Amino acid sequence: MGFQMVAPVLEGALVRLEPLEHRHAADLAVAAEEDRGSYEFTWVPRADEVGDYIDAQLGRAATGRLAPYAQVSVSSGRAVGATSFWEPRSWLTDDQLDAVEVGFTWLASSAQGTGLNAEAKLLLFRHAFEEWGVARIDLKTDARNSRSRAAIQSAGARFEGVLRNWSRSWAPGEQGRLRDSAIFSVTAEEWPECEVRLEERVSGFVGRTAPAVTSRRT
């Protein structure tokens, strides 16, 4: 039958990752319009495009290539962004997932710099390495996106290089064009050190008396 990429709810102290559904649309429409200054190279829908955005992600999910999430702030209960598992790859056997990408990530302006991104990465990486047993996680971004590159590296991923004309551009005015992509990764051997690093970052936001992640899986 082969590996089926179906991801569960992942619960943290700051963020809860819920499988993306149309019930998240109203919150995401508000989140996407807060301040679009940081979305220069990222696919973030306008408020009136959120329904189509969710349909597009669910369409990709139906092919088995994507497991999309809404990022829900634990403190407010509102969806403040999105992220996904993407491009699963099985090289050795059909039943074992060897690599997966974490991508399609964006957060509302007010949720940036609050620890939600770091904890979301912690939850996604932990699930991929410890539940699915992957050997590698990929992350990529537009090579021009210095903000995204810094955020990926701060999550403990290693820069591998730039692949030219690698994927479509999401930058405004560049429809139908290709972009250079900066490629990053975390391997299974690097995961224990990366996990500690992410836990330390998250603990700085939730306080030293609260656990960085309250539940690994629900």
Short mmCIF file of C-alpha atoms in Angstrom, two decimals:
data_model
loop_
_atom_site.label_atom_id
_atom_site.label_comp_id
_atom_site.label_asym_id
_atom_site.label_seq_id
_atom_site.Cartn_x
_atom_site.Cartn_y
_atom_site.Cartn_z
CA MET A 1 0.00 0.00 0.00
CA GLY A 2 2.92 2.35 0.67
CA PHE A 3 3.42 5.24 3.05
CA GLN A 4 0.40 7.48 3.53
CA MET A 5 1.24 11.07 4.54
CA VAL A 6 -1.56 11.83 6.97
CA ALA A 7 -0.44 14.06 9.82
CA PRO A 8 -2.26 14.41 13.17
CA VAL A 9 -2.90 17.47 15.32
CA LEU A 10 0.39 18.52 16.95
CA GLU A 11 0.03 20.42 20.22
CA GLY A 12 2.54 22.76 21.82
CA ALA A 13 2.54 25.38 24.55
CA LEU A 14 2.39 28.25 22.07
CA VAL A 15 0.99 26.77 18.87
CA ARG A 16 -1.37 23.99 17.90
CA LEU A 17 -0.98 22.62 14.38
CA GLU A 18 -4.37 21.54 13.07
CA PRO A 19 -5.00 19.94 9.66
CA LEU A 20 -6.05 22.81 7.41
CA GLU A 21 -9.80 23.09 6.80
CA HIS A 22 -12.23 25.72 5.59
CA ARG A 23 -13.21 26.42 9.21
CA HIS A 24 -9.86 28.23 9.49
CA ALA A 25 -10.68 30.58 6.61
CA ALA A 26 -12.07 33.55 8.58
CA ASP A 27 -9.09 33.65 10.94
CA LEU A 28 -6.57 33.25 8.12
CA ALA A 29 -8.20 36.06 6.15
CA VAL A 30 -7.62 38.39 9.09
CA ALA A 31 -4.09 37.10 9.72
CA ALA A 32 -3.03 37.49 6.09
CA GLU A 33 -4.00 41.18 5.98
CA GLU A 34 -2.36 42.35 9.23
CA ASP A 35 0.83 43.63 7.60
CA ARG A 36 1.98 42.21 4.29
CA GLY A 37 5.41 43.82 4.37
CA SER A 38 7.15 40.53 5.22
CA TYR A 39 5.47 38.49 2.46
CA GLU A 40 7.52 39.75 -0.47
CA PHE A 41 8.67 36.28 -1.59
CA THR A 42 6.06 34.07 0.12
CA TRP A 43 2.71 32.73 -1.10
CA VAL A 44 0.20 34.35 1.26
CA PRO A 45 -3.36 34.84 0.00
CA ARG A 46 -5.30 38.08 0.22
CA ALA A 47 -8.37 37.93 2.45
CA ASP A 48 -10.70 37.30 -0.49
CA GLU A 49 -8.42 34.55 -1.81
CA VAL A 50 -8.28 32.40 1.34
CA GLY A 51 -11.05 30.04 0.24
CA ASP A 52 -9.25 29.34 -3.05
CA TYR A 53 -5.95 29.02 -1.18
CA ILE A 54 -7.40 26.34 1.10
CA ASP A 55 -8.92 24.55 -1.89
CA ALA A 56 -5.53 24.54 -3.62
CA GLN A 57 -3.79 23.10 -0.57
CA LEU A 58 -6.46 20.47 -0.06
CA GLY A 59 -6.12 19.57 -3.73
CA ARG A 60 -2.42 18.99 -3.23
CA ALA A 61 -3.21 16.96 -0.10
CA ALA A 62 -5.50 14.72 -2.16
CA THR A 63 -2.52 13.73 -4.32
CA GLY A 64 -0.62 12.52 -1.23
CA ARG A 65 2.15 15.09 -1.71
CA LEU A 66 1.08 17.59 0.96
CA ALA A 67 -0.18 17.58 4.55
CA PRO A 68 -1.27 21.19 5.21
CA TYR A 69 -1.72 22.72 8.64
CA ALA A 70 -3.24 25.82 10.13
CA GLN A 71 -1.05 27.34 12.83
CA VAL A 72 -3.36 28.13 15.74
CA SER A 73 -2.22 30.38 18.59
CA VAL A 74 -2.84 28.56 21.87
CA SER A 75 -3.30 31.84 23.74
CA SER A 76 -5.99 33.23 21.42
CA GLY A 77 -7.41 30.08 19.83
CA ARG A 78 -7.21 31.78 16.43
CA ALA A 79 -5.48 30.55 13.29
CA VAL A 80 -2.56 32.90 12.63
CA GLY A 81 -0.82 31.21 9.72
CA ALA A 82 -0.14 28.00 7.85
CA THR A 83 2.57 25.42 7.27
CA SER A 84 2.85 21.96 5.69
CA PHE A 85 4.66 18.72 5.25
CA TRP A 86 5.45 18.56 1.52
CA GLU A 87 7.07 16.34 -1.10
CA PRO A 88 7.43 12.99 0.73
CA ARG A 89 10.12 10.78 -0.76
CA SER A 90 10.62 7.03 -0.33
CA TRP A 91 13.79 5.73 -1.94
CA LEU A 92 14.43 2.36 -0.30
CA THR A 93 10.95 0.88 0.13
CA ASP A 94 7.44 2.16 -0.54
CA ASP A 95 6.48 1.66 3.10
CA GLN A 96 9.25 3.83 4.61
CA LEU A 97 9.37 7.61 4.30
CA ASP A 98 12.99 8.64 3.81
CA ALA A 99 12.68 12.41 3.41
CA VAL A 100 10.08 15.16 3.56
CA GLU A 101 10.02 18.92 3.18
CA VAL A 102 8.56 21.44 5.61
CA GLY A 103 7.24 24.39 3.67
CA PHE A 104 4.34 26.63 2.62
CA THR A 105 4.92 28.44 5.92
CA TRP A 106 3.63 31.89 6.80
CA LEU A 107 2.55 33.72 9.94
CA ALA A 108 0.59 36.88 10.63
CA SER A 109 2.77 39.87 11.43
CA SER A 110 1.68 39.85 15.09
CA ALA A 111 2.69 36.17 15.45
CA GLN A 112 6.19 36.64 14.07
CA GLY A 113 8.97 36.76 16.65
CA THR A 114 6.74 35.22 19.34
CA GLY A 115 8.17 31.70 19.35
CA LEU A 116 5.31 30.18 17.35
CA ASN A 117 7.50 29.48 14.33
CA ALA A 118 10.22 27.84 16.43
CA GLU A 119 7.72 25.63 18.23
CA ALA A 120 5.95 24.72 15.00
CA LYS A 121 9.28 23.58 13.57
CA LEU A 122 9.97 21.62 16.76
CA LEU A 123 6.63 19.83 16.49
CA LEU A 124 6.96 19.11 12.77
CA PHE A 125 10.57 17.97 12.95
CA ARG A 126 9.89 15.77 15.97
CA HIS A 127 6.96 14.08 14.27
CA ALA A 128 8.89 13.49 11.06
CA PHE A 129 12.01 12.10 12.74
CA GLU A 130 10.46 10.20 15.65
CA GLU A 131 7.12 9.01 14.27
CA TRP A 132 7.86 8.65 10.56
CA GLY A 133 11.55 7.83 10.93
CA VAL A 134 12.78 10.10 8.15
CA ALA A 135 16.49 10.44 7.42
CA ARG A 136 16.19 14.03 6.27
CA ILE A 137 13.98 17.12 6.37
CA ASP A 138 14.27 19.73 3.62
CA LEU A 139 13.46 23.42 3.81
CA LYS A 140 13.76 25.84 0.91
CA THR A 141 13.04 29.48 0.22
CA ASP A 142 13.57 32.11 -2.44
CA ALA A 143 17.30 32.76 -2.46
CA ARG A 144 16.58 36.50 -2.17
CA ASN A 145 14.51 36.08 0.99
CA SER A 146 17.02 36.96 3.70
CA ARG A 147 14.35 37.01 6.43
CA SER A 148 13.23 33.47 5.65
CA ARG A 149 16.80 32.20 5.29
CA ALA A 150 17.68 33.57 8.73
CA ALA A 151 14.58 31.99 10.29
CA ILE A 152 15.38 28.59 8.75
CA GLN A 153 18.97 28.69 9.96
CA SER A 154 17.84 29.76 13.43
CA ALA A 155 15.76 26.58 13.55
CA GLY A 156 18.97 24.57 13.25
CA ALA A 157 18.86 23.70 9.55
CA ARG A 158 22.09 23.60 7.55
CA PHE A 159 22.47 25.61 4.34
CA GLU A 160 23.34 23.37 1.41
CA GLY A 161 23.44 25.80 -1.50
CA VAL A 162 21.36 27.59 -4.11
CA LEU A 163 19.65 25.72 -6.93
CA ARG A 164 19.11 27.98 -9.91
CA ASN A 165 15.69 28.20 -11.60
CA TRP A 166 14.54 25.54 -9.16
CA SER A 167 10.89 26.39 -8.51
CA ARG A 168 8.17 28.90 -9.28
CA SER A 169 8.44 32.43 -7.95
CA TRP A 170 5.80 33.70 -5.53
CA ALA A 171 7.07 37.29 -5.65
CA PRO A 172 4.51 39.88 -6.80
CA GLY A 173 4.80 40.59 -10.50
CA GLU A 174 6.78 37.40 -11.19
CA GLN A 175 3.92 35.11 -12.16
CA GLY A 176 5.08 32.50 -14.63
CA ARG A 177 8.73 32.94 -13.70
CA LEU A 178 11.16 30.65 -11.93
CA ARG A 179 13.26 31.53 -8.91
CA ASP A 180 16.57 30.45 -7.45
CA SER A 181 15.96 28.44 -4.27
CA ALA A 182 18.16 28.34 -1.17
CA ILE A 183 18.16 24.75 0.14
CA PHE A 184 18.51 23.77 3.80
CA SER A 185 18.24 20.46 5.63
CA VAL A 186 18.29 18.69 8.97
CA THR A 187 19.38 15.04 9.02
CA ALA A 188 18.46 12.35 11.52
CA GLU A 189 22.00 12.48 12.92
CA GLU A 190 21.64 16.24 13.52
CA TRP A 191 18.15 16.04 14.99
CA PRO A 192 19.06 15.52 18.69
CA GLU A 193 21.19 18.68 18.73
CA CYS A 194 18.60 20.58 16.70
CA GLU A 195 15.83 19.47 19.08
CA VAL A 196 17.69 20.82 22.10
CA ARG A 197 18.32 24.09 20.30
CA LEU A 198 14.66 24.51 19.40
CA GLU A 199 13.48 23.56 22.89
CA GLU A 200 15.76 26.20 24.38
CA ARG A 201 14.43 28.83 22.00
CA VAL A 202 10.82 27.97 22.75
CA SER A 203 11.39 27.90 26.51
CA GLY A 204 12.52 31.51 26.34
CA PHE A 205 9.02 32.45 25.20
CA VAL A 206 6.91 30.21 27.45
CA GLY A 207 8.91 30.72 30.65
CA ARG A 208 11.25 28.38 32.48
CA THR A 209 8.49 26.96 34.69
CA ALA A 210 6.39 25.78 31.71
CA PRO A 211 7.37 22.90 29.40
CA ALA A 212 8.33 23.93 25.86
CA VAL A 213 5.99 21.34 24.37
CA THR A 214 3.06 20.10 26.41
CA SER A 215 2.18 17.14 24.21
CA ARG A 216 4.07 15.55 21.38
CA ARG A 217 1.02 14.16 19.67
CA THR A 218 -2.75 14.26 20.10
#
